[in-house]
Short mmCIF file of C-alpha atoms in Angstrom, two decimals:
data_model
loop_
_atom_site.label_atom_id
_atom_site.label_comp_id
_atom_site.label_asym_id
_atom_site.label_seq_id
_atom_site.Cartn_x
_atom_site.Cartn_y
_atom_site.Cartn_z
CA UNK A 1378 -7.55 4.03 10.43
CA UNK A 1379 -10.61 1.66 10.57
CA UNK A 1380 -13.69 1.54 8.96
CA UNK A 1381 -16.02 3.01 11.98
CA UNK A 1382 -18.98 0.30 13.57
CA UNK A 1383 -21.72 3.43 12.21
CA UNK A 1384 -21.17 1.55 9.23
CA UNK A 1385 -23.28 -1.31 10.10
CA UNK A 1386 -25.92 0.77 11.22
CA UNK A 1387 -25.96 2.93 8.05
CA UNK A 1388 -26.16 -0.38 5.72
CA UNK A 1389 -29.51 -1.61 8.11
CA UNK A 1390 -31.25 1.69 7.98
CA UNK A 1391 -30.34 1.55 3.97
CA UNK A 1392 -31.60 -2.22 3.75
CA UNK A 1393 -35.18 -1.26 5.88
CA UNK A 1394 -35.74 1.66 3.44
CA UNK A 1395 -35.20 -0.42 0.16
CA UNK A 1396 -36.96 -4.17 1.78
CA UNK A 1397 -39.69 -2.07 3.22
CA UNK A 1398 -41.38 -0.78 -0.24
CA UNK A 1399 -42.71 2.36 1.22
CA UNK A 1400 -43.17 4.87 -1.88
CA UNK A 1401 -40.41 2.75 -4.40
CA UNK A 1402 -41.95 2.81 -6.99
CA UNK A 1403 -39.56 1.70 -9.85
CA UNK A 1404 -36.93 -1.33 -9.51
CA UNK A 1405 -33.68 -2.23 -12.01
CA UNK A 1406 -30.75 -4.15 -12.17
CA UNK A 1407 -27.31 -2.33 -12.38
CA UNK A 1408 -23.95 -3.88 -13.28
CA UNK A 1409 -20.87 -1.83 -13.02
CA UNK A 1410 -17.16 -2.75 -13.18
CA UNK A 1411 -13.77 0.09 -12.65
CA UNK A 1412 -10.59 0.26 -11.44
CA UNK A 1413 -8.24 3.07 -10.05
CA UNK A 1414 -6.05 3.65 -7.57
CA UNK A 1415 -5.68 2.26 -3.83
CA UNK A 1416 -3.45 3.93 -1.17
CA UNK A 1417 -3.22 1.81 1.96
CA UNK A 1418 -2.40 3.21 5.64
CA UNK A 1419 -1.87 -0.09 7.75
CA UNK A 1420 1.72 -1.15 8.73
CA UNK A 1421 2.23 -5.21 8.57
CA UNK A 1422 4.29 -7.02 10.83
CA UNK A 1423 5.79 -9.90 9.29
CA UNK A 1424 7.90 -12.62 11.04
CA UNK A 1425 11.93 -13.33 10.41
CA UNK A 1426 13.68 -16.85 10.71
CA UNK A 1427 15.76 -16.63 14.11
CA UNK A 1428 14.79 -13.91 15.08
CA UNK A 1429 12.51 -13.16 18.26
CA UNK A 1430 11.05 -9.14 16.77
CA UNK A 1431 9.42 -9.32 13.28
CA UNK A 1432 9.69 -6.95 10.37
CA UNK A 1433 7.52 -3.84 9.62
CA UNK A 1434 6.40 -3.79 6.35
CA UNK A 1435 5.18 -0.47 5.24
CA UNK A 1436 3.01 -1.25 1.98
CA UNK A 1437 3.25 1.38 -0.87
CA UNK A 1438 -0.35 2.17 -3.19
CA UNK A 1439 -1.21 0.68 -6.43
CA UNK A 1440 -3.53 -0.18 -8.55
CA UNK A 1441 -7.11 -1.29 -8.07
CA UNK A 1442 -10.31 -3.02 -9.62
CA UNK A 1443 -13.49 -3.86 -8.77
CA UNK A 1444 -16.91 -5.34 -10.11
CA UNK A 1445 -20.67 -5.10 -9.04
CA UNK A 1446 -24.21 -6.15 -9.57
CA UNK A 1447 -27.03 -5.08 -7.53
CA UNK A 1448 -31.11 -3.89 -7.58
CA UNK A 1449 -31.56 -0.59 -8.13
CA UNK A 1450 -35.14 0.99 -6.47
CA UNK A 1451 -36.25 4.81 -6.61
CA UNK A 1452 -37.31 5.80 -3.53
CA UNK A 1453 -38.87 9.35 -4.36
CA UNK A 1454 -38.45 11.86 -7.15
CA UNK A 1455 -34.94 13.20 -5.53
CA UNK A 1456 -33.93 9.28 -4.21
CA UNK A 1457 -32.91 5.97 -5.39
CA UNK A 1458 -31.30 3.35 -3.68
CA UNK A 1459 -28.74 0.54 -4.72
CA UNK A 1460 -28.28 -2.99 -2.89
CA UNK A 1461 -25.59 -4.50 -4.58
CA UNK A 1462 -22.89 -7.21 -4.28
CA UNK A 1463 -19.20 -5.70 -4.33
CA UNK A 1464 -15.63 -7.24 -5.46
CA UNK A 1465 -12.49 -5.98 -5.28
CA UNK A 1466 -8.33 -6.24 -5.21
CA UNK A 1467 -6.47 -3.49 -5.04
CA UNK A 1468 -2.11 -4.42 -5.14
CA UNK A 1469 -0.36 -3.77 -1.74
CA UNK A 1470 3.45 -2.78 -3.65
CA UNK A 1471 6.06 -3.57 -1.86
CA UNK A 1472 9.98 -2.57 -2.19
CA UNK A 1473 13.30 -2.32 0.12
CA UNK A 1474 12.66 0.95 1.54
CA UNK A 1475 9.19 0.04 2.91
CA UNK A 1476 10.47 -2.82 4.63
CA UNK A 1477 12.04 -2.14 8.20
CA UNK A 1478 14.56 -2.13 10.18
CA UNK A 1479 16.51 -1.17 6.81
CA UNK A 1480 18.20 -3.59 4.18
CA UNK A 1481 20.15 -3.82 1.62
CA UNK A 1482 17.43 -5.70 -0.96
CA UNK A 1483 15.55 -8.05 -1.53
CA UNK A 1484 17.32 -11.19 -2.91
CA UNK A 1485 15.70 -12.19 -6.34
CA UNK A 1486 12.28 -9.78 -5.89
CA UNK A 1487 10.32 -8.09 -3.03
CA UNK A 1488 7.46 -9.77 -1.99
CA UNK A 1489 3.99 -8.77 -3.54
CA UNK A 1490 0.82 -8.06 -1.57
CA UNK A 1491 -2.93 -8.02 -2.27
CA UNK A 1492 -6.07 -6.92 -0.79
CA UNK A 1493 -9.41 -8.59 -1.36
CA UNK A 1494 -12.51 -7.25 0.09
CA UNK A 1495 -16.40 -8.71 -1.03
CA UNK A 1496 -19.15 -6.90 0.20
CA UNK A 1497 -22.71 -5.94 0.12
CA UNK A 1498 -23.25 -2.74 0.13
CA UNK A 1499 -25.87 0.17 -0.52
CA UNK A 1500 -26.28 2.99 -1.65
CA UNK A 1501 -28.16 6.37 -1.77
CA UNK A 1502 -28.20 8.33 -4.57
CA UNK A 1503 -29.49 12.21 -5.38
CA UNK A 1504 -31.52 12.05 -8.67
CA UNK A 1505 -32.53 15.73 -8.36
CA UNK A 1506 -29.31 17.41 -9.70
CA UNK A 1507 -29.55 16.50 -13.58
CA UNK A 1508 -27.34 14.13 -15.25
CA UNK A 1509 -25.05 14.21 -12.03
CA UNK A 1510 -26.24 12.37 -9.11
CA UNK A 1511 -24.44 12.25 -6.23
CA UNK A 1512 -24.30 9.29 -3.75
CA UNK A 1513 -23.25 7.91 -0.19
CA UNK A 1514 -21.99 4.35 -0.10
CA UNK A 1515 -21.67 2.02 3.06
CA UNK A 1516 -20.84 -1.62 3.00
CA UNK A 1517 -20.16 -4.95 4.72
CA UNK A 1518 -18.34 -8.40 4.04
CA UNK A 1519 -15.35 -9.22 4.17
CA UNK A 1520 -11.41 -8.33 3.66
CA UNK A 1521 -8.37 -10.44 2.83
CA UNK A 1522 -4.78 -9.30 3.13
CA UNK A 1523 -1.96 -11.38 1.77
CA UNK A 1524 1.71 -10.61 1.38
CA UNK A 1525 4.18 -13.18 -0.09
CA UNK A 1526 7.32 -14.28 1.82
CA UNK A 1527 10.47 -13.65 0.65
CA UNK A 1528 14.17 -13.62 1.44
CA UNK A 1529 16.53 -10.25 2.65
CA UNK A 1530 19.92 -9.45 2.64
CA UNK A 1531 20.65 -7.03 5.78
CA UNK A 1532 23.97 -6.65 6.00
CA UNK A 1533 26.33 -10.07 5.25
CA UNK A 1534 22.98 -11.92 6.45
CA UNK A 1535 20.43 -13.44 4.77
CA UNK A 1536 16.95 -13.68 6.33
CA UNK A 1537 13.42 -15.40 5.55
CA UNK A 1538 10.55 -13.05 5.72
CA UNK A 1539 7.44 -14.90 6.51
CA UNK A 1540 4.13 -14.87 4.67
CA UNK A 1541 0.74 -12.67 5.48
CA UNK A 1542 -2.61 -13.97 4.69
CA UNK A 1543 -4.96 -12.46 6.91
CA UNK A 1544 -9.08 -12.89 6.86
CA UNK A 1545 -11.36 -10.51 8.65
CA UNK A 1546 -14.63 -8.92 8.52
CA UNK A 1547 -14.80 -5.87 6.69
CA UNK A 1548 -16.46 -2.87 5.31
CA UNK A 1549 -16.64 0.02 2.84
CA UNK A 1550 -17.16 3.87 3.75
CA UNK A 1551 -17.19 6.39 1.34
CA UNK A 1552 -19.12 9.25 -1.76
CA UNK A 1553 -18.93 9.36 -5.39
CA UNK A 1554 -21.22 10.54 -7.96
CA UNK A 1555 -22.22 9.13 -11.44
CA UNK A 1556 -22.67 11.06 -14.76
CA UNK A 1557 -25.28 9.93 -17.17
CA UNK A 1558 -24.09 9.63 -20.59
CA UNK A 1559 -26.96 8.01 -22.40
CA UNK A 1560 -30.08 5.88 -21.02
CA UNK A 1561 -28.83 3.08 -18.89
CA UNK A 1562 -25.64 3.83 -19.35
CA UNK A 1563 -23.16 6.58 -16.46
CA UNK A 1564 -19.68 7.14 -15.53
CA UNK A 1565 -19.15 6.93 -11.92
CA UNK A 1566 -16.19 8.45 -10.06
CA UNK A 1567 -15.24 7.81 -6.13
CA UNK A 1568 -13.48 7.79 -3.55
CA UNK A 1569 -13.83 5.39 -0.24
CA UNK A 1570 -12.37 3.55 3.03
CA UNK A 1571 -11.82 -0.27 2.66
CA UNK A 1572 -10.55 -2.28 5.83
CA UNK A 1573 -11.55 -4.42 8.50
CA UNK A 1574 -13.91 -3.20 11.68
CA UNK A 1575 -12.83 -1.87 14.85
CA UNK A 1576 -11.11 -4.47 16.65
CA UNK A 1577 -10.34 -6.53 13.59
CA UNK A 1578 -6.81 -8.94 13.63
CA UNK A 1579 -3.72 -7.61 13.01
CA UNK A 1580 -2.49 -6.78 10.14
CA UNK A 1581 -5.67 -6.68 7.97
CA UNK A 1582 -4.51 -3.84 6.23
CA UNK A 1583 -6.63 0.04 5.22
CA UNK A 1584 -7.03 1.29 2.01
CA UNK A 1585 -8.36 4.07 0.39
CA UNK A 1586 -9.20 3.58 -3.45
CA UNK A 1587 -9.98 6.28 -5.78
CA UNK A 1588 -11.66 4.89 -9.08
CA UNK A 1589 -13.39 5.85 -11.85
CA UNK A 1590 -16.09 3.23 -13.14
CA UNK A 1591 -18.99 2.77 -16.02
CA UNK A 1592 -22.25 1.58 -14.74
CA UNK A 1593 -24.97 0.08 -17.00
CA UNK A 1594 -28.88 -0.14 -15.61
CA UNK A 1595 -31.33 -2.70 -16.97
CA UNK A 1596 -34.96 -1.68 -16.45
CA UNK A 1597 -36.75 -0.07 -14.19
CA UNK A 1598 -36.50 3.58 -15.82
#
């Protein structure tokens, strides 16, 4: 699964609203900075010294992190909007049974993997709801995937799995919603798509963290 090209439309139509003034009234800056988990959904295929057909790696979840700063504008009484700048790495794990055709093990360790994904992103937030506000998130940057090479034993052979570093543009789909727990300061929980667009390279691989986060607001309310 791919992060769908509506994306880019979504993060224009969000960027017009918050560039275009219109009835914002108040403006902040908001730093936030979580972690969670990331479950990925993209196969890699991986090459094998003297051999003609690569390997199919078959990455298992783990954990993630991310960090963000951004503007923060409210739009109307029931509205605000972020625009913020977006890192993240969430660990691709990686044993002998996700590896395939099947082996024995890997000789010393299995390789490890990575995903890094920058972004800029926005979002729209409900204010109207209380100390909960709900939100819509859309984003776009780009994603790095990287797996290490390592060595196999399949049988009585020994084999060279080669390395994955892929770069490709990216983007970020998903909701959450943050709870305020005093002024400036909320806990934000959600879940979203990170990968690269709709007719990105091969193997630039899905995810789909779930974190929980604390944001902090300067200003502006």
């Amino acid at each position: 699964m791919r992060v769908r090209s509506s994306a880019a439309v979504s993060l224009l139509v969000l960027l017009i609203v918050l560039l275009g003034g219109g009835r914002a009234e108040a403006q902040a800056v908001r730093v936030e900075a979580g972690g969670g988990w990331a479950i990925p959904s993209t196969e890699v295929d991986v090459s094998v010294e003297g051999r003609d057909r690569p390997a199919a790696i078959n990455p298992g979840s783990g954990p993630s992190g991310y960090a963000a700063v951004g503007l923060r504008r409210t739009l109307t009484d029931d509205l605000s909007l972020d625009v913020r700048v977006r890192a993240q790495q969430a660990q691709l794990r990686v044993g002998s049974d996700d590896i395939s055709p099947a082996i024995d093990r890997c000789v010393n360790s299995c390789p490890e993997g990575r995903l890094r994904a920058l972004s800029l992103e926005g979002q729209l937030h409900l204010t109207s709801i209380g100390r909960i506000a709900p939100y819509f998130l859309v984003g776009l940057g780009v994603v790095r995937t990287t797996i290490d090479a390592t060595r196999i034993e399949a049988g009585a052979n020994t084999f060279q799995l080669g390395e994955t570093d892929v770069t490709d543009a990216g983007g970020n789909v998903g909701f959450g919603a943050a709870l305020r727990l005093v002024d400036g300061l909320s806990l934000t929980a959600e879940t979203r798509v990170t990968g690269s667009l709709p007719g990105g390279k091969e193997n630039a691989v899905t995810t789909f963290p779930f974190t929980l986060g604390l944001s902090y607001t300067i200003g502006g309310e």
